[in-house]
mmCIF file of C-alpha atoms in Angstrom:
data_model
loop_
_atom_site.group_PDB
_atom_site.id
_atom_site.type_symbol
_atom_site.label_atom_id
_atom_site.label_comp_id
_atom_site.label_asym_id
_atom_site.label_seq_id
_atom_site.Cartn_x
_atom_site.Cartn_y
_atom_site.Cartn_z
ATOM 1 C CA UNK A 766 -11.449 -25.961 52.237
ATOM 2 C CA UNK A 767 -12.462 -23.133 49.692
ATOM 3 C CA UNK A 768 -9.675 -22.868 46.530
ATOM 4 C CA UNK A 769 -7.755 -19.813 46.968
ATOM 5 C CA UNK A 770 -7.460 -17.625 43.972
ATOM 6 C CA UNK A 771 -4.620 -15.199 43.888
ATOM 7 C CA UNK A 772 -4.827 -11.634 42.582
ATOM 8 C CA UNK A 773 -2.117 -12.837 39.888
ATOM 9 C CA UNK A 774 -4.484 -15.521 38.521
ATOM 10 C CA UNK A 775 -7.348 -12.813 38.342
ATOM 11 C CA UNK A 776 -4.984 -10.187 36.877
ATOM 12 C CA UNK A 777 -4.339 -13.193 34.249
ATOM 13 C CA UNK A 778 -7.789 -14.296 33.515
ATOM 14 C CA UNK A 779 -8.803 -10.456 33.116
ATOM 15 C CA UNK A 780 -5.957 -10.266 30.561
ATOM 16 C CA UNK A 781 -6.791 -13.189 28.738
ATOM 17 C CA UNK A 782 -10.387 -12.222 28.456
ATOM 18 C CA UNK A 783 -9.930 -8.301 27.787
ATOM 19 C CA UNK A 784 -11.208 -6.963 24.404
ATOM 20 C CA UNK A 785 -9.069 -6.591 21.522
ATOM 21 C CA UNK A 786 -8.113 -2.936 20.863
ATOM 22 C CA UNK A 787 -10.135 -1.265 18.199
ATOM 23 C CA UNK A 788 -8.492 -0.169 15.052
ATOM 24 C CA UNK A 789 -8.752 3.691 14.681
ATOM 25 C CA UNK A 790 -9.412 5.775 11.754
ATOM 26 C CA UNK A 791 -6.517 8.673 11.307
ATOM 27 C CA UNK A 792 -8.024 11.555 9.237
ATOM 28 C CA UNK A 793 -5.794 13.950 6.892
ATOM 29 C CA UNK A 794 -5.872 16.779 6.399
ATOM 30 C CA UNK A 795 -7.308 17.484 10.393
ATOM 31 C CA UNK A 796 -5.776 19.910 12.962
ATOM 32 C CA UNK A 797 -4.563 16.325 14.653
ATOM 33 C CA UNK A 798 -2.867 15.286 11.522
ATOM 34 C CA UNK A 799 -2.697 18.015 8.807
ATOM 35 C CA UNK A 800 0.287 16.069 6.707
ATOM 36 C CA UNK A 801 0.172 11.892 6.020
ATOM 37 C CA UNK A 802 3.166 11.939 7.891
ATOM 38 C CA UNK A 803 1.738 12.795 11.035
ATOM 39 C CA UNK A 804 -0.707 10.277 10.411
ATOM 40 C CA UNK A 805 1.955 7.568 10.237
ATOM 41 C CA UNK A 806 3.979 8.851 13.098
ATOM 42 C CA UNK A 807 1.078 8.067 15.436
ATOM 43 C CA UNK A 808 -0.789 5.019 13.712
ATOM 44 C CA UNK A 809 -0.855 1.362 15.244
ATOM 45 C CA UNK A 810 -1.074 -1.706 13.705
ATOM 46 C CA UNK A 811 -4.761 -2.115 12.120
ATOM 47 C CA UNK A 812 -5.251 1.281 11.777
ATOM 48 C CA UNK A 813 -7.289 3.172 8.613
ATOM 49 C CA UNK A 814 -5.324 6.650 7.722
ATOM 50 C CA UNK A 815 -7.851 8.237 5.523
ATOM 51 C CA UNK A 816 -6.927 10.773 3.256
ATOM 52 C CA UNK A 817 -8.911 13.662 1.743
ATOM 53 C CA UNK A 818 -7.559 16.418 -0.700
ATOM 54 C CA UNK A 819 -4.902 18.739 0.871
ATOM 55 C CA UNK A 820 -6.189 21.696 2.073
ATOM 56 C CA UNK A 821 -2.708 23.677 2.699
ATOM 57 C CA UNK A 822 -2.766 27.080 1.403
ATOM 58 C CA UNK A 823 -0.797 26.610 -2.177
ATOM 59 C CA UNK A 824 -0.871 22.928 -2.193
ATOM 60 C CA UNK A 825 -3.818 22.746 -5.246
ATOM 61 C CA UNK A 826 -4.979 19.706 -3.328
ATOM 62 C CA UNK A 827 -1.793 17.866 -3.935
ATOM 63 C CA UNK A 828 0.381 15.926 -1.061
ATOM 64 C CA UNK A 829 4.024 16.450 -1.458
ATOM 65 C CA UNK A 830 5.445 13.863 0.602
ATOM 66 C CA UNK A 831 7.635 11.226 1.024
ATOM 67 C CA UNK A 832 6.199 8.444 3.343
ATOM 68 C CA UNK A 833 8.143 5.305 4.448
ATOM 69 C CA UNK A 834 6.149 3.030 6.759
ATOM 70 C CA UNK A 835 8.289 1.143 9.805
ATOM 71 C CA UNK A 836 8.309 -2.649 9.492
ATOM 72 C CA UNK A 837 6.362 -2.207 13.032
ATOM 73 C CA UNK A 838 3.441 -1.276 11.364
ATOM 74 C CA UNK A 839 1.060 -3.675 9.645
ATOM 75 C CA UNK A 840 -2.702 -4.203 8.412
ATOM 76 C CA UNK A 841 -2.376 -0.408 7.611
ATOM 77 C CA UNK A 842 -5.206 1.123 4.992
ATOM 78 C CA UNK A 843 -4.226 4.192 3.437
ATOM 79 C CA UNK A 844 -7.668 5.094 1.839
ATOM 80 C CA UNK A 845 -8.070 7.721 -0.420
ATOM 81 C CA UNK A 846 -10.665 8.535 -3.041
ATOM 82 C CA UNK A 847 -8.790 9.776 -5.869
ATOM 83 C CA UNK A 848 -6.401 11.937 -4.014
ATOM 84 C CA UNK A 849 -2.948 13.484 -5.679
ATOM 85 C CA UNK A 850 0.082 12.495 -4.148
ATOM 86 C CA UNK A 851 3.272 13.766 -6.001
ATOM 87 C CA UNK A 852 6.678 12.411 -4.868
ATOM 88 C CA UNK A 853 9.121 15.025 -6.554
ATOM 89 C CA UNK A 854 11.736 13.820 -8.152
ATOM 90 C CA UNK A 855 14.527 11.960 -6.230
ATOM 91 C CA UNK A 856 11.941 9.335 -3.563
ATOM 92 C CA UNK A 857 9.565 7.259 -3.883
ATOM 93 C CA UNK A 858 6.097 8.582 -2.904
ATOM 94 C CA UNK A 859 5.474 5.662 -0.629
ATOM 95 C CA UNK A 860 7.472 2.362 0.820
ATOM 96 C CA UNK A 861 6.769 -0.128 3.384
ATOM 97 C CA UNK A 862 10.606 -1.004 4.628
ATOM 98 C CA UNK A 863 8.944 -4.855 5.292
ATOM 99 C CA UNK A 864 7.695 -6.930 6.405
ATOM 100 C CA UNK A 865 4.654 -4.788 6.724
ATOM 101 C CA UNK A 866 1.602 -7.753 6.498
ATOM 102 C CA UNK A 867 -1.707 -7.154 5.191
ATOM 103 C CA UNK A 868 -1.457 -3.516 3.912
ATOM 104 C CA UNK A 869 -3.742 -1.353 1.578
ATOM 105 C CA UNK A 870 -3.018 1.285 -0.731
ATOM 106 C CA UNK A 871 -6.247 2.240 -1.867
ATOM 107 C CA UNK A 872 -7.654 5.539 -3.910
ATOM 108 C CA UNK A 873 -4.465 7.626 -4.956
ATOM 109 C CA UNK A 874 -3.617 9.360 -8.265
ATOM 110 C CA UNK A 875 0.240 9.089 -7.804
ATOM 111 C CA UNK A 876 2.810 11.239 -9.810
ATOM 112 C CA UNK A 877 6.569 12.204 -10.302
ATOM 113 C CA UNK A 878 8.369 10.393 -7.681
ATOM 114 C CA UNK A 879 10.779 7.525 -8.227
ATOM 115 C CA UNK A 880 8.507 4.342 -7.364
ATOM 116 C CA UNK A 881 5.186 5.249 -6.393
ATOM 117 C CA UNK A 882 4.637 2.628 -3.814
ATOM 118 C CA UNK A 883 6.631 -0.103 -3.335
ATOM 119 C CA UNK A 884 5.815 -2.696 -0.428
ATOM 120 C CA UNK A 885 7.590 -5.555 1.265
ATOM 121 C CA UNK A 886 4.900 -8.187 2.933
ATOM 122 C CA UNK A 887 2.237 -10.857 2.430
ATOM 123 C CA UNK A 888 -1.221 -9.876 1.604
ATOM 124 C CA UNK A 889 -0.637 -6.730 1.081
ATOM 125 C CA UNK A 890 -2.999 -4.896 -1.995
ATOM 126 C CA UNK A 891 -2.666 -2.080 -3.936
ATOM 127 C CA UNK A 892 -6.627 -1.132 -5.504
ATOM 128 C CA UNK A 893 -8.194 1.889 -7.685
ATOM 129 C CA UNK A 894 -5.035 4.004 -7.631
ATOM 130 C CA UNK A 895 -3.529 5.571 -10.845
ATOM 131 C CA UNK A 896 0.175 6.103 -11.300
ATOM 132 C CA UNK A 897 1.679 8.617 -13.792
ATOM 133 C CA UNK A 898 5.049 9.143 -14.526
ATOM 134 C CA UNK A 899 6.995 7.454 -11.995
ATOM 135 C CA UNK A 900 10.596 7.882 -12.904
ATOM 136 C CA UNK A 901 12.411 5.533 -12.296
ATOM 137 C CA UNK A 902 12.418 1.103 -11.525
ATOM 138 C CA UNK A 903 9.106 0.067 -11.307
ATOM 139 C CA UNK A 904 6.195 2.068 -10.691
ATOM 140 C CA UNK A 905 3.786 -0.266 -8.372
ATOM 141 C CA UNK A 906 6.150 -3.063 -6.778
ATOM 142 C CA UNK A 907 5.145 -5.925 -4.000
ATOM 143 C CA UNK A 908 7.991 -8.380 -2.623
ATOM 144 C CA UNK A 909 5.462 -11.197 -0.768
ATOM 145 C CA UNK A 910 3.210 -13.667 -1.139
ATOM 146 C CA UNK A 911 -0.495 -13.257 -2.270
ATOM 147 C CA UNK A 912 -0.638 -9.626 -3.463
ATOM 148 C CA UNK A 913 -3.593 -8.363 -5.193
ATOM 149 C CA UNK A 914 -2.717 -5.249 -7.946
ATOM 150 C CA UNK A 915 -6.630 -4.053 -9.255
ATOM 151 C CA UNK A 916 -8.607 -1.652 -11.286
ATOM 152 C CA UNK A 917 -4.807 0.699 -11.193
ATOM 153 C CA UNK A 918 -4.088 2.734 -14.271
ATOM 154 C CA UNK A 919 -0.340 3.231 -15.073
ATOM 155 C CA UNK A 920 0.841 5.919 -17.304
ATOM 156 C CA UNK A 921 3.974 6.401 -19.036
ATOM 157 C CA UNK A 922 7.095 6.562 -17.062
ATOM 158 C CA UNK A 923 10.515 4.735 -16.743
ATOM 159 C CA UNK A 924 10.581 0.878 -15.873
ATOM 160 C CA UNK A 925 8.229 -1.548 -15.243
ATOM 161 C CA UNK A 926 4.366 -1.013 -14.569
ATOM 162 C CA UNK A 927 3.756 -3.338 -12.080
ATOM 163 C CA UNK A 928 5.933 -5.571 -10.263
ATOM 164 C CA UNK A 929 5.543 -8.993 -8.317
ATOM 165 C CA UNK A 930 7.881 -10.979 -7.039
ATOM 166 C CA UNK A 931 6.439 -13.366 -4.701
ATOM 167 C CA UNK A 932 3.665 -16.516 -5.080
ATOM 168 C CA UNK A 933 -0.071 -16.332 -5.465
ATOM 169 C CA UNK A 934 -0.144 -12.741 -6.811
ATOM 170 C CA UNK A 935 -3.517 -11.632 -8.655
ATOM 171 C CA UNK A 936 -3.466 -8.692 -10.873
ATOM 172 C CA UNK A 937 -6.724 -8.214 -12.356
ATOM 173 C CA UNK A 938 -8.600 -5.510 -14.564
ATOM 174 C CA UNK A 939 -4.861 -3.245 -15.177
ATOM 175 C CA UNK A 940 -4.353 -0.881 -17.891
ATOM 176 C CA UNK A 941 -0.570 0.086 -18.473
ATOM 177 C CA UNK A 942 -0.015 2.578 -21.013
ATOM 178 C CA UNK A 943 3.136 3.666 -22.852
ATOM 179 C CA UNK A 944 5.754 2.241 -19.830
ATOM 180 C CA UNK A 945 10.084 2.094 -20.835
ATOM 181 C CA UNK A 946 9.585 -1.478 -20.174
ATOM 182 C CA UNK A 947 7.404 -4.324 -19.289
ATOM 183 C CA UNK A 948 3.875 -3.587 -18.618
ATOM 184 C CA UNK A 949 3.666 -6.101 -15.452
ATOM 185 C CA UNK A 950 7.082 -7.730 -14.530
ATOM 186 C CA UNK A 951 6.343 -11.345 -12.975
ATOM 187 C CA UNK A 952 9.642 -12.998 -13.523
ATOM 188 C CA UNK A 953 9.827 -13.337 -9.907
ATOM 189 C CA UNK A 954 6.743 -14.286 -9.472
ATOM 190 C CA UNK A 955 5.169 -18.023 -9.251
ATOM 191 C CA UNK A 956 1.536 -18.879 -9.771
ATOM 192 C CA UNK A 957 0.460 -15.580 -10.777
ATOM 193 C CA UNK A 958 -2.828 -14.898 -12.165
ATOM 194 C CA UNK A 959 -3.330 -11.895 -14.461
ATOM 195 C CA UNK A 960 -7.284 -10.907 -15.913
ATOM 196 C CA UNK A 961 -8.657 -8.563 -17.376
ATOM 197 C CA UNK A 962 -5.959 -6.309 -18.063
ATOM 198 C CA UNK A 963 -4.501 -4.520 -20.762
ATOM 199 C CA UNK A 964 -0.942 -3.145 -21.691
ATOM 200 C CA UNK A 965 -0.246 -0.853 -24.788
ATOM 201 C CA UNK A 966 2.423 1.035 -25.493
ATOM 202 C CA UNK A 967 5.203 -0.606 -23.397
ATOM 203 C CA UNK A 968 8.404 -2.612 -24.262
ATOM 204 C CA UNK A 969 6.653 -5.655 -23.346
ATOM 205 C CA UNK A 970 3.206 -6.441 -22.312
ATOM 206 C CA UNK A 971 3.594 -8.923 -19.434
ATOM 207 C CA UNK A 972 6.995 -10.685 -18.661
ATOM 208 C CA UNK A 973 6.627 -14.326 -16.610
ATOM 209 C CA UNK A 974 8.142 -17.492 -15.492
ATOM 210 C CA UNK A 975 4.828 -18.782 -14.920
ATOM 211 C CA UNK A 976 1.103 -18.122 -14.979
ATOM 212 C CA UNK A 977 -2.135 -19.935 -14.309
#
């Protein structure tokens, strides 16, 4: 007798075998996605939104937005290359509600704006972005395990530089200048490890339970 395969055990094998889907690169400014927000509205998990200078008649170059990132979204990459993002004066300029996994903020020059970014989720890294000014709590926060805060310049401002509260965070080769508080905050923090960094000008250079 010859085995009988059913369409539903094909359909099944064809889904078990079927190619991932491929992450996709969202450019800004593009007539597809002229704002970051647009970019966020239609991004998947995995996805790269890559941000060049604003080109919007009057903007100077400058974003002035608001971003918050659904928990539904994770392994996002914003990638910038030194790109101004100014948050105004009463938001922050960008927050992951949580948990958003795996995330990168990379290549921003972030002003005004309460927090600058503030994330909620493992993994996630913040890399080569400056932060001026932020008004207000802390001006880089992660709430997870294993971040990674590198080669970010914080200037002046209200609160702490960076915060971590979470296990396994590495903050490496940091420069926080003249901060209203603690340079890095890592009270909440366990087995942090912190090289290569600096902090002048603040209340305190690095607050922590606990450091290897």
């Amino acid at each position: 007798m010859k085995p009988h395969i059913s369409a539903l055990s094909i359909l099944t094998i064809s889904a078990l075998f079927a190619p991932a889907a491929e992450a996709d690169i969202l450019k800004v400014p593009s007539a597809t996605f002229p704002t970051i927000a647009s970019a966020v509205a239609a991004a998947h998990s995995g996805d790269t939104i890559q941000i060049g200078p604003n080109n919007a008649v009057g903007s100077g170059g400058t974003y002035f937005e608001n971003i918050v990132v659904p928990n539904t979204l994770t392994g996002l990459h914003f990638k910038g290359a030194n790109v101004a993002w100014d948050g105004g004066a009463n938001d922050n300029n960008l927050t992951f509600t949580g948990p958003n996994d795996g995330v990168t903020v990379e290549g921003f020059a972030f002003t005004n704006g309460l927090s600058h970014v503030v994330i909620t989720g493992n993994d996630a890294t913040i890399t080569r972005c400056q932060s001026i000014r932020s008004r207000n709590a802390a001006a880089l926060q992660i709430t997870g395990n294993f971040a990674k805060v590198t080669n970010v310049h914080v200037e002046g401002g209200v609160g702490d530089g960076i915060r971590i509260s979470g296990t396994d965070a590495t903050i490496d080769q940091c420069v926080i200048d003249g901060r209203t508080g603690p340079g890095v905050d890592l009270l909440a923090a366990d087995r942090a490890s912190v090289s290569k960094c600096k902090s002048s000008g603040c209340d305190v250079g690095i607050l922590a339970a606990e450091m290897i």
